[in-house]
Amino acid sequence: MSTADIRSVLRGGGDRFIYLTSALAALNGLLFGFDTGIISGAFLYINDTFTMSPLVEGIVMSGAMAGAALGAAVGGKLADRLGRRRLILLGAGVFFVGSLTMAIAPSVPVLVAGRLIDGVAIGFASIVGPLYISEIAPPRIRGALTSLNQLMVTVGILASYFVNYAFADAGAWRWMLGTGMIPAVILAVGMLKMPESPRWLFEHGRKDEAEAVLQRTRQGDVDEELEEIAETVSKQSGTGVRELLKPWLRPALIVGLGLAVFQQITGINAVIYYAPTILESTGFGSTTSILATVGIGVINVVMTVVAIALIDRVGRRLLLQVGIGGMVVTLGVLGTVFYLPGFGGALGWIATASLMLFVAFFAIGLGPVFWLLISEIYPLAVRGSAMGTVTVANWGANLLVSLTFPMLTAGVGKPSTFWLFGACSLVALLFTYRLVPETKGRSLEAIEADLRENIGTPTEAAD
Ligand code: BGC
């Protein structure tokens, strides 16, 4: 294939520049995934350097999630005030400082401070990555481009497993944690050349710049899209949290908060963070468990790619329903396998296969679709704050599950814990079926217009 061919392929599927911009912004996802994944490996060796009580261990582990909740709480407002691009730049700086602080930490308090700083950056990244991409992408490929962010989350988690492995022999936990500085620098340098979101520019009275960005990122006429944005902006009544609580926004807020919590209380991070422990309990040795964990990471990446290929074709609702439906079944099987007497052998393999399928179903549905939908269903004026609010709920629920999972399995046992996740998935399925709207192929402005007309129930794509 000649360069001209490649160029025309890229043109046919969307503009090359928009792919580049989205891929760069998706490094936010990479940092999010890498920095949440790396600690599990680093942790094994930090203990050799510092003596930590179980409480302090817990604080080091969960410090990033608490920081992420904080980052999400302020990040949303900052995205509305500073602009999306400037927040990405700020976030990259905070990532760098956080990783550096952890890498050179001379004491536990400094290490905890580093984890918190890093967490704040993770919180920023979890909002602004999908937000920026969804606002700059053309509607027809918005789902796929925005989900690049989630793809990079899964790549980041997988990369963290490999980096952990690479530095494991040397026990070099400082290098593991410090590696996060590299993508932070690439993100910052790359974003310096990228434009601000056209929607944010327009809303802040910078219409000419907004038009210029649209022209640079679209192939055809941009007048219609500009008009739509202008109309939306003219209808805005206010910004901030008070606006968010207005009755017309309630359905969107319920959908966002519901999906945020369901994404976590259905147990994904119990698997992502504790996979080796769960696998060892199925009777595998530690090497096989670690290998199977890498397998889980790979499946997570591959199925996210499949979701990206489908998301703008079959729509968000179908992917969510198939994905969550599969989670219900696999969690049911997992609970049952752990419940049966005489664990090991064939049952061990069934448990492993169910764990992998569970991750596959998450990766095709709740994983990417949650982050995509929350970047689509909120009105421009409050988009940052709204995403901030639901993202805080997501990190809060994440913290709750990862802290309580060891206690739950010790208290009520593995079967009941997995059945509990399964029951939560069943409720999530009903919730999705009843309340989640379809946003495939529609402009962000059309989605907002629907909301104004009080359409909180599922709508079909107006292709
Ligand atoms: C979730 C994370 C999770 C990751 C796994 C994300 O969408 O928000 O909590 O660890 O997916 O791929």
XYZ file of C-alpha atoms and ligand atoms in Angstrom:
475
model
C 0.000 0.000 0.000
C 1.452 3.374 -0.976
C 1.535 6.393 1.295
C -1.190 7.970 -0.800
C -3.363 4.865 -0.266
C -2.799 4.936 3.463
C -3.687 8.590 3.485
C -6.880 7.986 1.581
C -7.837 5.136 3.930
C -7.301 7.446 6.844
C -9.326 10.124 5.115
C -12.129 7.731 4.355
C -12.487 6.697 7.988
C -12.061 10.176 9.400
C -9.407 12.814 9.454
C -5.823 11.890 10.186
C -5.323 14.844 12.452
C -8.294 13.848 14.576
C -6.834 10.337 15.002
C -3.535 11.793 16.083
C -5.148 14.237 18.506
C -7.349 11.533 20.014
C -4.491 9.063 20.324
C -2.408 11.647 22.147
C -5.234 12.642 24.458
C -5.828 8.940 25.130
C -2.421 8.891 26.855
C -4.492 10.192 29.770
C -6.052 6.731 29.809
C -2.638 5.075 29.612
C -1.466 6.977 32.686
C -4.731 6.197 34.486
C -4.323 2.456 33.821
C -0.571 2.291 34.368
C -0.573 4.209 37.622
C -3.448 2.178 39.081
C -1.841 -1.126 38.007
C 1.811 -0.550 38.913
C 1.391 -0.393 42.673
C 0.459 -4.069 43.088
C 3.914 -5.136 41.878
C 5.834 -2.286 43.507
C 4.184 -3.063 46.791
C 5.948 -6.387 47.156
C 9.307 -4.596 47.353
C 8.426 -1.333 49.102
C 8.049 -3.508 52.169
C 11.757 -4.383 51.985
C 12.719 -0.717 52.151
C 10.219 0.629 54.680
C 8.485 -0.998 57.600
C 4.769 -0.337 57.336
C 1.886 -1.235 59.616
C -1.161 -2.797 57.900
C -2.947 0.542 58.251
C -0.125 2.412 56.523
C -0.035 -0.291 53.834
C -3.735 0.311 53.244
C -3.142 4.050 53.002
C -0.329 3.616 50.451
C -2.514 1.239 48.406
C -5.708 3.279 48.444
C -4.036 6.716 48.532
C -4.233 6.988 44.757
C -7.958 6.243 44.710
C -8.666 8.819 47.396
C -6.522 11.272 45.420
C -8.402 10.346 42.246
C -11.743 11.114 43.889
C -10.323 14.483 44.926
C -8.888 15.091 41.451
C -12.231 14.243 39.863
C -14.038 16.561 42.288
C -11.994 19.606 41.296
C -11.035 18.425 37.802
C -14.539 18.810 36.425
C -14.768 22.445 37.421
C -11.244 23.106 36.223
C -12.114 21.586 32.836
C -14.989 24.056 32.509
C -12.910 27.022 33.703
C -9.400 26.487 32.362
C -10.397 24.578 29.257
C -9.886 20.927 28.431
C -6.447 21.269 26.900
C -4.949 23.278 29.729
C -6.257 20.751 32.243
C -4.568 17.953 30.284
C -1.301 19.893 30.433
C -1.726 20.554 34.132
C -2.575 16.882 34.704
C 0.545 15.730 32.852
C 2.612 17.982 35.130
C 0.939 16.580 38.236
C 1.523 13.002 36.998
C 5.196 13.805 36.555
C 5.557 15.320 40.024
C 3.606 12.432 41.616
C 5.699 9.715 39.933
C 8.957 11.518 40.716
C 7.973 12.006 44.363
C 7.211 8.285 44.732
C 10.370 7.231 42.927
C 12.683 9.230 45.216
C 10.611 9.037 48.419
C 13.007 8.908 51.386
C 10.229 8.018 53.835
C 6.715 6.592 54.021
C 4.978 9.980 54.469
C 6.645 11.255 51.277
C 5.603 8.061 49.488
C 1.999 8.575 50.615
C 2.176 12.204 49.469
C 3.417 10.992 46.072
C 0.567 8.479 45.810
C -1.957 11.199 46.646
C -0.493 13.619 44.084
C -0.460 10.840 41.503
C -4.062 10.056 42.413
C -5.136 13.649 41.807
C -3.631 13.403 38.321
C -5.450 10.093 37.744
C -8.682 11.856 38.741
C -8.033 14.687 36.268
C -7.121 12.214 33.522
C -10.193 10.063 34.022
C -12.411 13.049 33.229
C -10.530 15.117 30.751
C -9.372 12.340 28.392
C -12.864 11.226 27.315
C -14.232 14.772 27.599
C -11.698 16.323 25.253
C -11.896 13.564 22.658
C -15.697 13.457 22.599
C -15.847 17.214 22.013
C -13.338 17.274 19.226
C -14.527 14.111 17.403
C -17.069 14.048 14.573
C -20.316 12.282 15.674
C -20.001 9.319 13.310
C -16.789 8.043 14.937
C -17.109 9.706 18.350
C -17.761 6.403 20.126
C -14.668 4.715 18.744
C -12.375 7.700 19.270
C -13.530 8.420 22.809
C -13.188 4.742 23.691
C -9.534 4.927 22.676
C -9.142 6.385 26.137
C -10.516 3.219 27.761
C -8.389 1.126 25.400
C -5.355 2.950 26.722
C -6.543 2.340 30.302
C -6.407 -1.396 29.570
C -3.062 -1.067 27.750
C -1.746 0.892 30.740
C -2.804 -1.864 33.145
C -1.146 -4.505 30.935
C 2.003 -2.395 30.551
C 2.203 -2.074 34.324
C 2.211 -5.888 34.637
C 5.161 -6.064 32.239
C 7.091 -3.238 33.885
C 6.547 -4.895 37.254
C 7.849 -8.115 35.807
C 10.880 -6.418 34.224
C 11.994 -4.790 37.470
C 10.915 -7.627 39.762
C 14.240 -9.479 39.903
C 16.060 -6.356 40.967
C 13.205 -5.458 43.343
C 13.466 -1.978 41.816
C 10.190 -0.496 43.017
C 11.451 3.065 42.560
C 11.956 2.392 38.857
C 8.525 0.791 38.592
C 6.832 3.861 40.032
C 9.134 6.311 38.241
C 8.358 4.856 34.787
C 5.078 6.799 34.860
C 7.089 9.965 34.167
C 7.730 8.899 30.553
C 4.130 8.937 29.225
C 3.509 12.112 31.251
C 6.260 13.905 29.323
C 5.018 12.577 25.963
C 1.487 13.723 26.794
C 2.606 17.214 27.792
C 4.866 17.740 24.778
C 2.247 16.354 22.382
C -0.604 18.417 23.779
C 1.333 21.650 23.372
C 0.698 21.323 19.641
C -2.934 20.219 19.865
C -5.941 22.557 19.699
C -8.477 23.345 22.420
C -11.933 21.737 22.207
C -14.023 23.708 19.689
C -17.087 23.442 21.911
C -15.308 24.896 24.936
C -13.861 27.699 22.788
C -17.270 28.627 21.419
C -18.835 28.632 24.839
C -16.135 31.033 26.026
C -16.871 33.504 23.262
C -13.893 32.475 21.095
C -16.000 31.717 18.017
C -13.343 32.307 15.368
C -10.944 29.941 17.065
C -13.719 27.366 17.434
C -14.451 27.596 13.734
C -10.770 27.290 12.884
C -10.460 24.109 14.978
C -13.551 22.605 13.367
C -12.196 23.394 9.939
C -8.930 21.740 10.808
C -10.612 18.606 12.131
C -13.510 18.127 9.684
C -13.433 17.322 6.012
C -16.588 19.058 4.810
C -18.614 22.102 5.669
C -18.594 23.081 9.330
C -21.444 25.612 9.241
C -24.114 23.202 10.400
C -22.083 21.976 13.354
C -21.224 25.560 14.322
C -24.881 26.556 14.166
C -25.831 23.635 16.387
C -23.204 24.620 18.936
C -24.363 28.274 18.778
C -27.941 27.267 19.405
C -27.006 25.118 22.373
C -24.904 27.893 23.873
C -27.726 30.425 23.414
C -30.061 28.234 25.449
C -27.716 27.914 28.393
C -29.118 29.219 31.611
C -26.266 28.692 34.019
C -23.281 26.646 35.017
C -22.071 24.855 38.094
C -23.535 22.495 40.602
C -26.792 24.390 41.086
C -27.588 24.034 37.406
C -26.737 20.358 37.649
C -29.484 19.808 40.185
C -32.213 21.292 37.969
C -35.047 18.837 37.212
C -34.356 18.608 33.458
C -30.878 17.283 34.165
C -31.991 14.699 36.676
C -32.409 11.782 34.253
C -28.878 12.302 32.906
C -27.481 12.601 36.411
C -29.192 9.387 37.495
C -27.878 7.530 34.442
C -24.318 8.778 35.036
C -24.276 8.124 38.769
C -25.928 4.731 38.350
C -23.444 3.551 35.718
C -20.526 4.989 37.713
C -21.428 2.933 40.756
C -22.456 -0.197 38.822
C -19.170 -0.137 36.907
C -17.414 -0.737 40.219
C -19.784 -2.686 42.479
C -20.049 -5.440 39.896
C -16.493 -6.353 40.897
C -14.105 -5.553 38.032
C -11.333 -4.263 40.266
C -11.640 -7.158 42.685
C -10.438 -9.134 39.668
C -7.985 -6.586 38.222
C -6.283 -5.843 41.554
C -6.541 -9.304 43.136
C -6.362 -11.666 40.150
C -3.192 -13.501 41.270
C -4.643 -14.115 44.737
C -7.942 -15.391 43.338
C -6.145 -17.610 40.831
C -3.826 -19.076 43.434
C -6.865 -20.092 45.436
C -8.078 -22.143 42.467
C -5.086 -24.408 43.034
C -2.603 -22.874 40.551
C 1.010 -22.202 41.507
C 2.232 -18.609 41.631
C 3.916 -18.652 38.209
C 0.786 -19.979 36.503
C -1.279 -17.409 38.402
C 0.911 -14.552 37.230
C 0.791 -15.823 33.656
C -2.987 -16.137 33.833
C -3.116 -12.578 35.199
C -1.224 -11.380 32.124
C -3.797 -13.359 30.105
C -6.574 -11.408 31.827
C -4.798 -8.146 30.956
C -4.517 -9.199 27.300
C -8.195 -10.186 27.108
C -9.128 -6.820 28.602
C -7.210 -5.039 25.814
C -8.455 -7.283 22.990
C -12.121 -7.068 23.950
C -11.883 -3.294 24.272
C -10.653 -3.252 20.663
C -13.700 -5.323 19.700
C -15.947 -2.853 21.550
C -14.349 0.049 19.669
C -15.019 -1.670 16.351
C -18.677 -2.125 17.245
C -19.627 0.887 19.338
C -20.594 3.278 16.537
C -22.335 0.507 14.598
C -24.413 -1.474 17.065
C -24.745 1.360 19.570
C -24.054 1.830 23.250
C -27.152 0.161 24.665
C -26.682 -3.193 22.972
C -23.036 -3.439 24.017
C -23.949 -2.573 27.591
C -26.731 -5.141 27.713
C -24.719 -7.982 26.188
C -21.705 -7.101 28.357
C -23.594 -6.870 31.639
C -25.683 -9.952 30.782
C -22.451 -11.916 30.333
C -21.140 -10.611 33.647
C -24.267 -11.892 35.426
C -23.732 -15.389 34.012
C -19.972 -15.590 34.599
C -20.264 -14.283 38.171
C -22.998 -16.836 38.851
C -20.720 -19.608 37.572
C -17.743 -18.308 39.568
C -19.722 -18.266 42.811
C -20.969 -21.793 42.138
C -17.516 -23.169 41.324
C -16.111 -21.774 44.567
C -19.145 -23.142 46.399
C -18.717 -26.727 45.201
C -16.691 -29.071 47.412
C -13.387 -30.576 46.306
C -11.930 -27.549 44.599
C -9.080 -27.921 42.077
C -8.543 -29.783 38.783
C -11.335 -29.183 36.274
C -13.123 -26.787 38.605
C -9.974 -24.660 38.796
C -9.968 -24.363 35.027
C -13.673 -23.492 34.923
C -13.051 -20.772 37.513
C -10.172 -19.380 35.470
C -12.189 -19.436 32.254
C -15.094 -17.690 34.011
C -12.781 -14.990 35.377
C -11.439 -14.367 31.888
C -14.895 -14.293 30.343
C -16.073 -11.944 33.081
C -13.299 -9.490 32.182
C -14.121 -9.929 28.465
C -17.761 -9.016 29.072
C -16.769 -6.002 31.177
C -14.388 -4.853 28.459
C -17.034 -4.999 25.775
C -19.675 -3.125 27.778
C -19.415 -1.324 31.105
C -15.693 -0.561 30.704
C -15.744 1.654 27.617
C -19.440 2.549 27.464
C -19.585 4.161 30.922
C -16.760 6.615 30.146
C -18.164 7.307 26.701
C -21.739 7.960 27.794
C -20.790 10.357 30.571
C -18.885 12.426 28.047
C -21.950 12.540 25.791
C -25.088 12.937 27.858
C -24.405 16.197 29.718
C -25.088 19.677 28.389
C -22.086 21.713 27.350
C -22.472 24.315 30.117
C -22.103 21.759 32.905
C -20.303 18.931 31.113
C -17.088 19.189 33.127
C -18.832 19.535 36.492
C -21.268 16.731 35.697
C -18.485 14.386 34.652
C -16.591 15.402 37.776
C -19.543 14.499 39.975
C -20.148 11.064 38.487
C -16.427 10.317 38.337
C -16.110 11.016 42.068
C -18.865 8.416 42.565
C -16.907 5.985 40.363
C -13.691 6.396 42.382
C -15.592 6.272 45.680
C -17.197 2.966 44.678
C -13.823 1.690 43.431
C -12.257 2.490 46.805
C -15.111 0.768 48.616
C -14.836 -2.454 46.601
C -11.060 -2.712 46.640
C -10.869 -2.071 50.375
C -13.693 -4.428 51.316
C -13.007 -7.304 48.901
C -10.442 -9.056 51.152
C -12.757 -8.590 54.138
C -15.792 -9.797 52.206
C -14.126 -12.995 51.027
C -12.800 -13.633 54.540
C -16.177 -12.819 56.127
C -18.894 -14.291 53.899
C -16.631 -16.372 51.642
C -15.841 -16.297 47.936
C -19.108 -17.858 46.670
C -21.305 -15.247 48.348
C -18.963 -12.423 47.324
C -19.171 -13.372 43.639
C -22.920 -13.946 43.868
C -23.241 -10.498 45.429
C -21.355 -8.980 42.478
C -23.656 -11.043 40.224
C -26.765 -9.664 41.920
C -25.430 -6.110 41.489
C -24.876 -6.902 37.792
C -28.459 -8.054 37.455
C -29.710 -4.756 38.876
C -27.287 -2.941 36.540
C -28.816 -4.801 33.599
C -32.346 -3.718 34.501
C -31.123 -0.163 35.096
C -29.489 -0.070 31.663
C -32.509 -1.527 29.943
C -34.885 1.015 31.501
C -32.886 4.214 31.709
C -29.807 4.427 29.502
C -30.342 6.427 26.276
C -28.841 5.584 22.875
C -26.399 8.245 21.682
C -24.949 6.519 18.611
C -24.441 8.734 15.562
C -26.041 11.836 17.073
C -24.390 15.184 17.649
C -23.766 16.235 21.247
C -26.146 19.130 20.580
C -28.959 16.806 19.459
C -28.485 14.727 22.611
C -28.736 17.919 24.685
C -31.857 19.050 22.805
C -33.506 15.718 23.689
C -32.719 16.226 27.311
C -34.298 19.685 27.222
C -37.447 18.150 25.840
C -37.330 15.890 28.835
C -36.599 12.678 27.024
C -34.949 10.675 29.714
C -35.999 7.326 28.338
C -34.185 5.273 25.715
C -34.118 6.937 22.324
C -33.122 5.423 19.030
C -30.310 6.745 16.917
C -31.362 9.296 14.340
C -28.845 8.181 11.760
C -12.555 1.306 35.175
C -11.412 0.930 36.084
C -10.935 -0.459 35.721
C -10.610 -0.543 34.245
C -10.290 -1.945 33.842
C -12.115 1.237 33.755
O -13.156 1.570 32.904
O -12.998 2.609 35.481
O -11.830 0.995 37.423
O -9.792 -0.800 36.476
O -11.688 -0.083 33.462
O -10.028 -2.042 32.479
